[in-house]
PDB file of C-alpha atoms and ligand atoms in Angstrom:
ATOM      1  CA  MET A   1       0.269   0.112  -0.012  1.00 39.00           C
ATOM      2  CA  HIS A   2       1.158   3.464  -0.756  1.00 43.00           C
ATOM      3  CA  SER A   3       0.838   6.180   1.726  1.00 43.00           C
ATOM      4  CA  PRO A   4      -1.356   9.173   0.392  1.00 46.00           C
ATOM      5  CA  ASP A   5       0.473  12.141  -0.705  1.00 45.00           C
ATOM      6  CA  HIS A   6      -1.088  15.414   0.620  1.00 49.00           C
ATOM      7  CA  ASN A   7       0.052  17.426  -2.671  1.00 54.00           C
ATOM      8  CA  GLN A   8      -2.786  15.819  -4.567  1.00 67.00           C
ATOM      9  CA  SER A   9      -2.942  16.850  -8.131  1.00 95.00           C
ATOM     10  CA  THR A  10      -5.807  16.383 -10.603  1.00 97.00           C
ATOM     11  CA  LEU A  11      -6.697  16.120 -14.203  1.00 97.00           C
ATOM     12  CA  GLY A  12     -10.105  16.859 -15.846  1.00 97.00           C
ATOM     13  CA  LEU A  13     -11.454  15.558 -18.768  1.00 96.00           C
ATOM     14  CA  HIS A  14     -14.486  15.239 -20.862  1.00 97.00           C
ATOM     15  CA  LEU A  15     -15.991  11.952 -21.880  1.00 98.00           C
ATOM     16  CA  ALA A  16     -18.531  12.616 -24.491  1.00 98.00           C
ATOM     17  CA  ASP A  17     -19.915   9.136 -24.680  1.00 98.00           C
ATOM     18  CA  GLU A  18     -19.256   5.496 -23.534  1.00 98.00           C
ATOM     19  CA  ALA A  19     -16.631   5.115 -26.202  1.00 98.00           C
ATOM     20  CA  ALA A  20     -14.618   7.945 -24.846  1.00 98.00           C
ATOM     21  CA  THR A  21     -14.924   6.201 -21.410  1.00 98.00           C
ATOM     22  CA  ALA A  22     -13.614   3.150 -22.714  1.00 98.00           C
ATOM     23  CA  CYS A  23     -10.721   4.864 -24.694  1.00 97.00           C
ATOM     24  CA  PHE A  24      -9.792   6.657 -21.500  1.00 98.00           C
ATOM     25  CA  GLY A  25      -9.553   2.873 -19.552  1.00 98.00           C
ATOM     26  CA  ARG A  26      -7.498   1.808 -22.524  1.00 97.00           C
ATOM     27  CA  HIS A  27      -4.952   4.697 -21.780  1.00 97.00           C
ATOM     28  CA  LEU A  28      -5.014   4.214 -18.012  1.00 98.00           C
ATOM     29  CA  ALA A  29      -4.758   0.226 -18.154  1.00 98.00           C
ATOM     30  CA  PRO A  30      -0.854   0.061 -19.012  1.00 97.00           C
ATOM     31  CA  LEU A  31      -0.036   2.461 -16.399  1.00 98.00           C
ATOM     32  CA  LEU A  32      -1.729   0.540 -13.336  1.00 98.00           C
ATOM     33  CA  HIS A  33       0.394  -1.716 -11.731  1.00 97.00           C
ATOM     34  CA  ALA A  34       0.013  -4.507  -8.979  1.00 98.00           C
ATOM     35  CA  GLY A  35      -0.323  -2.868  -5.273  1.00 98.00           C
ATOM     36  CA  MET A  36      -2.332   0.017  -6.410  1.00 98.00           C
ATOM     37  CA  VAL A  37      -5.696   1.073  -5.353  1.00 99.00           C
ATOM     38  CA  VAL A  38      -8.306   3.114  -7.365  1.00 99.00           C
ATOM     39  CA  TRP A  39     -11.427   4.548  -5.810  1.00 99.00           C
ATOM     40  CA  LEU A  40     -14.187   5.080  -8.396  1.00 98.00           C
ATOM     41  CA  ASP A  41     -16.371   7.885  -7.309  1.00 98.00           C
ATOM     42  CA  GLY A  42     -19.977   9.056  -9.044  1.00 98.00           C
ATOM     43  CA  ASP A  43     -23.571   8.384  -8.909  1.00 98.00           C
ATOM     44  CA  LEU A  44     -25.273   5.275 -10.152  1.00 98.00           C
ATOM     45  CA  GLY A  45     -24.963   4.997 -13.841  1.00 98.00           C
ATOM     46  CA  ALA A  46     -22.049   7.562 -14.105  1.00 98.00           C
ATOM     47  CA  GLY A  47     -19.704   4.890 -15.555  1.00 98.00           C
ATOM     48  CA  LYS A  48     -17.575   3.247 -12.935  1.00 98.00           C
ATOM     49  CA  THR A  49     -18.261  -0.378 -14.103  1.00 98.00           C
ATOM     50  CA  THR A  50     -17.717   0.774 -17.661  1.00 98.00           C
ATOM     51  CA  LEU A  51     -14.407   2.055 -16.957  1.00 98.00           C
ATOM     52  CA  VAL A  52     -13.570  -1.059 -15.221  1.00 98.00           C
ATOM     53  CA  ARG A  53     -14.602  -3.150 -18.008  1.00 98.00           C
ATOM     54  CA  SER A  54     -12.535  -1.091 -20.484  1.00 98.00           C
ATOM     55  CA  LEU A  55      -9.328  -1.584 -18.077  1.00 98.00           C
ATOM     56  CA  LEU A  56     -10.053  -5.507 -17.931  1.00 98.00           C
ATOM     57  CA  ARG A  57     -10.352  -5.669 -21.581  1.00 98.00           C
ATOM     58  CA  ALA A  58      -7.428  -3.522 -22.401  1.00 98.00           C
ATOM     59  CA  CYS A  59      -5.236  -5.873 -20.071  1.00 97.00           C
ATOM     60  CA  GLY A  60      -6.586  -8.966 -22.066  1.00 97.00           C
ATOM     61  CA  HIS A  61      -9.563 -10.236 -20.283  1.00 97.00           C
ATOM     62  CA  VAL A  62     -12.198 -11.516 -22.835  1.00 96.00           C
ATOM     63  CA  GLY A  63     -14.992 -12.724 -20.707  1.00 95.00           C
ATOM     64  CA  PRO A  64     -17.752 -10.865 -19.279  1.00 97.00           C
ATOM     65  CA  VAL A  65     -17.345  -8.061 -16.599  1.00 98.00           C
ATOM     66  CA  LYS A  66     -20.123  -7.970 -14.345  1.00 97.00           C
ATOM     67  CA  SER A  67     -21.105  -5.346 -11.594  1.00 97.00           C
ATOM     68  CA  PRO A  68     -20.098  -6.681  -8.332  1.00 97.00           C
ATOM     69  CA  THR A  69     -23.158  -5.088  -6.676  1.00 92.00           C
ATOM     70  CA  TYR A  70     -24.507  -8.224  -5.309  1.00 93.00           C
ATOM     71  CA  THR A  71     -21.138 -10.246  -5.084  1.00 96.00           C
ATOM     72  CA  LEU A  72     -19.132  -7.374  -3.588  1.00 97.00           C
ATOM     73  CA  VAL A  73     -16.209  -8.444  -5.408  1.00 98.00           C
ATOM     74  CA  GLU A  74     -15.449  -9.864  -8.685  1.00 98.00           C
ATOM     75  CA  ILE A  75     -12.178 -11.610  -9.274  1.00 98.00           C
ATOM     76  CA  TYR A  76      -9.860 -11.422 -12.450  1.00 98.00           C
ATOM     77  CA  VAL A  77      -6.389 -12.998 -12.718  1.00 98.00           C
ATOM     78  CA  ILE A  78      -4.696 -11.600 -15.998  1.00 97.00           C
ATOM     79  CA  SER A  79      -0.804 -12.156 -16.681  1.00 91.00           C
ATOM     80  CA  ARG A  80      -0.534 -13.402 -13.017  1.00 92.00           C
ATOM     81  CA  ILE A  81      -1.657 -10.139 -11.721  1.00 96.00           C
ATOM     82  CA  TYR A  82      -4.995 -10.320  -9.615  1.00 98.00           C
ATOM     83  CA  TRP A  83      -7.671  -7.760 -10.270  1.00 98.00           C
ATOM     84  CA  TYR A  84     -10.252  -7.158  -7.886  1.00 98.00           C
ATOM     85  CA  HIS A  85     -13.269  -5.224  -8.608  1.00 98.00           C
ATOM     86  CA  PHE A  86     -15.404  -4.336  -5.634  1.00 98.00           C
ATOM     87  CA  ASP A  87     -18.867  -2.335  -5.154  1.00 98.00           C
ATOM     88  CA  PHE A  88     -19.555  -1.574  -1.785  1.00 98.00           C
ATOM     89  CA  TYR A  89     -23.164   0.322  -2.807  1.00 98.00           C
ATOM     90  CA  ARG A  90     -25.247  -2.385  -0.695  1.00 97.00           C
ATOM     91  CA  PHE A  91     -23.313  -1.996   2.587  1.00 98.00           C
ATOM     92  CA  ASN A  92     -25.513  -0.543   5.210  1.00 98.00           C
ATOM     93  CA  PHE A  93     -22.412  -0.183   7.667  1.00 98.00           C
ATOM     94  CA  PRO A  94     -18.959   0.540   6.692  1.00 98.00           C
ATOM     95  CA  GLU A  95     -18.006  -2.315   9.492  1.00 98.00           C
ATOM     96  CA  GLU A  96     -19.367  -4.943   6.727  1.00 98.00           C
ATOM     97  CA  PHE A  97     -15.947  -4.480   4.999  1.00 98.00           C
ATOM     98  CA  VAL A  98     -14.280  -5.813   8.021  1.00 98.00           C
ATOM     99  CA  ASP A  99     -17.048  -8.649   8.618  1.00 98.00           C
ATOM    100  CA  ALA A 100     -16.455  -9.903   4.924  1.00 97.00           C
ATOM    101  CA  GLY A 101     -12.728 -10.158   5.565  1.00 98.00           C
ATOM    102  CA  LEU A 102     -12.230  -7.737   2.397  1.00 98.00           C
ATOM    103  CA  GLY A 103      -9.011  -6.270   3.728  1.00 98.00           C
ATOM    104  CA  GLU A 104      -7.242  -9.348   2.592  1.00 98.00           C
ATOM    105  CA  TYR A 105      -7.767  -8.747  -0.966  1.00 98.00           C
ATOM    106  CA  PHE A 106      -5.577  -5.550  -0.737  1.00 98.00           C
ATOM    107  CA  ARG A 107      -2.244  -6.989  -1.388  1.00 98.00           C
ATOM    108  CA  ASP A 108       0.910  -6.217  -3.183  1.00 97.00           C
ATOM    109  CA  ASP A 109       0.155  -8.591  -6.111  1.00 97.00           C
ATOM    110  CA  ALA A 110      -3.331  -7.220  -6.779  1.00 98.00           C
ATOM    111  CA  VAL A 111      -4.863  -4.033  -8.379  1.00 98.00           C
ATOM    112  CA  CYS A 112      -7.853  -2.901  -6.453  1.00 98.00           C
ATOM    113  CA  LEU A 113     -10.867  -1.094  -8.160  1.00 99.00           C
ATOM    114  CA  VAL A 114     -13.169   0.058  -5.793  1.00 99.00           C
ATOM    115  CA  GLU A 115     -16.864   1.435  -6.474  1.00 98.00           C
ATOM    116  CA  TRP A 116     -18.578   3.312  -3.463  1.00 98.00           C
ATOM    117  CA  PRO A 117     -15.593   3.222  -1.432  1.00 98.00           C
ATOM    118  CA  GLU A 118     -17.352   5.932   1.028  1.00 98.00           C
ATOM    119  CA  LYS A 119     -19.696   3.248   1.959  1.00 98.00           C
ATOM    120  CA  ALA A 120     -16.532   1.378   3.678  1.00 98.00           C
ATOM    121  CA  ALA A 121     -15.258   4.517   5.089  1.00 98.00           C
ATOM    122  CA  ASP A 122     -12.451   4.100   7.487  1.00 97.00           C
ATOM    123  CA  HIS A 123     -11.885   0.446   6.533  1.00 98.00           C
ATOM    124  CA  VAL A 124     -11.129   0.597   2.764  1.00 98.00           C
ATOM    125  CA  PRO A 125      -7.329   1.209   2.282  1.00 98.00           C
ATOM    126  CA  SER A 126      -6.431   4.618   1.010  1.00 98.00           C
ATOM    127  CA  PRO A 127      -6.139   5.068  -2.844  1.00 98.00           C
ATOM    128  CA  ASP A 128      -3.452   5.764  -5.244  1.00 98.00           C
ATOM    129  CA  ILE A 129      -5.998   7.298  -7.361  1.00 98.00           C
ATOM    130  CA  ILE A 130      -9.351   8.690  -7.154  1.00 98.00           C
ATOM    131  CA  VAL A 131     -11.575   8.815 -10.582  1.00 98.00           C
ATOM    132  CA  ARG A 132     -14.581  10.816 -10.127  1.00 98.00           C
ATOM    133  CA  PHE A 133     -17.503  10.921 -12.676  1.00 98.00           C
ATOM    134  CA  HIS A 134     -20.070  13.587 -12.903  1.00 98.00           C
ATOM    135  CA  PHE A 135     -23.210  13.844 -15.346  1.00 98.00           C
ATOM    136  CA  VAL A 136     -23.031  16.504 -17.912  1.00 98.00           C
ATOM    137  CA  GLU A 137     -25.318  17.529 -20.531  1.00 95.00           C
ATOM    138  CA  ASN A 138     -23.004  15.954 -23.051  1.00 91.00           C
ATOM    139  CA  GLY A 139     -21.855  12.527 -21.360  1.00 98.00           C
ATOM    140  CA  ARG A 140     -19.636  12.891 -18.409  1.00 98.00           C
ATOM    141  CA  THR A 141     -16.876  14.660 -16.903  1.00 98.00           C
ATOM    142  CA  LEU A 142     -13.952  12.882 -15.209  1.00 98.00           C
ATOM    143  CA  GLU A 143     -11.661  14.263 -12.539  1.00 98.00           C
ATOM    144  CA  PHE A 144      -8.563  12.124 -12.048  1.00 98.00           C
ATOM    145  CA  VAL A 145      -6.925  12.716  -8.666  1.00 98.00           C
ATOM    146  CA  ALA A 146      -3.507  11.376  -7.898  1.00 98.00           C
ATOM    147  CA  CYS A 147      -3.369  10.695  -4.155  1.00 97.00           C
ATOM    148  CA  SER A 148       0.332   8.984  -4.036  1.00 97.00           C
ATOM    149  CA  GLN A 149       3.380   9.327  -5.678  1.00 97.00           C
ATOM    150  CA  GLU A 150       2.450   6.025  -7.771  1.00 98.00           C
ATOM    151  CA  GLY A 151      -0.718   7.700  -8.864  1.00 98.00           C
ATOM    152  CA  GLN A 152       1.166  10.861  -9.840  1.00 98.00           C
ATOM    153  CA  LYS A 153       3.353   8.893 -12.124  1.00 98.00           C
ATOM    154  CA  CYS A 154       0.213   7.731 -14.122  1.00 98.00           C
ATOM    155  CA  LEU A 155      -1.417  11.241 -13.855  1.00 98.00           C
ATOM    156  CA  ASN A 156       1.907  12.839 -15.463  1.00 97.00           C
ATOM    157  CA  VAL A 157       1.700  10.047 -18.187  1.00 97.00           C
ATOM    158  CA  LEU A 158      -2.070  10.732 -18.844  1.00 96.00           C
ATOM    159  CA  LYS A 159      -1.366  14.527 -19.081  1.00 94.00           C
ATOM    160  CA  SER A 160       1.362  14.182 -21.570  1.00 91.00           C
ATOM    161  CA  GLY A 161      -0.617  11.770 -23.641  1.00 82.00           C
ATOM    162  CA  TRP A 162      -4.349  12.836 -23.607  1.00 73.00           C
ATOM    163  CA  PRO A 163      -5.812  15.240 -26.108  1.00 64.00           C
ATOM    164  CA  GLY A 164      -7.412  18.090 -24.704  1.00 59.00           C
ATOM    165  CA  ALA A 165      -6.394  17.168 -21.112  1.00 60.00           C
ATOM    166  CA  ALA A 166      -6.945  20.282 -18.865  1.00 49.00           C
ATOM    167  CA  ASP A 167      -5.444  20.989 -15.679  1.00 49.00           C
TER     168      ASP A 167
HETATM  169  P1  ADP B 201     -21.869   2.736 -12.727  1.00 81.72           P
HETATM  170  O1  ADP B 201     -21.006   1.801 -12.538  1.00 81.72           O
HETATM  171  O2  ADP B 201     -20.834   4.186 -12.252  1.00 81.72           O
HETATM  172  O3  ADP B 201     -23.276   2.748 -11.802  1.00 81.72           O
HETATM  173  P2  ADP B 201     -22.169   1.891 -15.382  1.00 81.72           P
HETATM  174  O4  ADP B 201     -20.793   1.826 -15.762  1.00 81.72           O
HETATM  175  O5  ADP B 201     -22.918   0.539 -14.960  1.00 81.72           O
HETATM  176  O6  ADP B 201     -22.300   2.919 -14.131  1.00 81.72           O
HETATM  177  O7  ADP B 201     -23.072   2.389 -16.419  1.00 81.72           O
HETATM  178  C1  ADP B 201     -22.888   3.706 -17.284  1.00 81.72           C
HETATM  179  C2  ADP B 201     -23.634   3.955 -18.139  1.00 81.72           C
HETATM  180  O8  ADP B 201     -23.505   5.228 -18.779  1.00 81.72           O
HETATM  181  C3  ADP B 201     -23.915   2.733 -19.270  1.00 81.72           C
HETATM  182  O9  ADP B 201     -24.952   2.750 -19.660  1.00 81.72           O
HETATM  183  C4  ADP B 201     -22.750   3.473 -20.239  1.00 81.72           C
HETATM  184  O10 ADP B 201     -23.066   3.126 -21.604  1.00 81.72           O
HETATM  185  C5  ADP B 201     -23.183   4.752 -19.997  1.00 81.72           C
HETATM  186  N1  ADP B 201     -21.796   5.664 -20.254  1.00 81.72           N
HETATM  187  C6  ADP B 201     -20.553   5.316 -19.768  1.00 81.72           C
HETATM  188  N2  ADP B 201     -19.716   6.420 -20.003  1.00 81.72           N
HETATM  189  C7  ADP B 201     -20.702   7.590 -20.575  1.00 81.72           C
HETATM  190  C8  ADP B 201     -20.077   8.709 -21.183  1.00 81.72           C
HETATM  191  N3  ADP B 201     -18.910   9.088 -21.177  1.00 81.72           N
HETATM  192  N4  ADP B 201     -21.151   9.571 -21.621  1.00 81.72           N
HETATM  193  C9  ADP B 201     -22.483   8.832 -21.720  1.00 81.72           C
HETATM  194  N5  ADP B 201     -22.760   7.734 -21.418  1.00 81.72           N
HETATM  195  C10 ADP B 201     -21.698   6.918 -20.777  1.00 81.72           C
HETATM  196 MG1   MG B 202     -21.313   0.047 -11.091  1.00 81.72          MG
END
């Protein structure tokens, strides 16, 4: 786990449609590595699962990518790296994270992608990256927040390579 960096920096993007969200996922996928934690923030239908799907596909996963809303976690193993996709939307109490033993998934050989992390507040490990989605008239806006040095490295690469990237 990487400790949070207080000098957070961000990148803002406009994603006009689902294809743009998927395109962002393809750019982000090669920048993530085992040990990283990504929090996905945004209302229902904002595009969190869509982004995870594109990340996994970009890494070579060919099967379905289902929302873990009911299962809490969906597990993928791609090239010996574990990808854990969590969704805590249905938690009534943050302590359910502890009761379910989910802390054991946050390991150095795993990338953890977390929808609704605030529902597991104070228990879910802190992120390297927060990806925030907002609804706008034309699609979505995405805010990429680097919360650790590892997250900052990703942000630096994205900033240099994404057309129209705004600070
Ligand atoms: P969440 O996991 O945040 O609840 P989903 O990814 O399951 O949301 O659903 C997002 C919905 O919005 C899907 O129907 C998808 O096609 C659509 N979508 C994804 N990205 C965009 C975008 N940039 N603009 C418009 N629609 C989008
Ligand atoms: Mg979802």
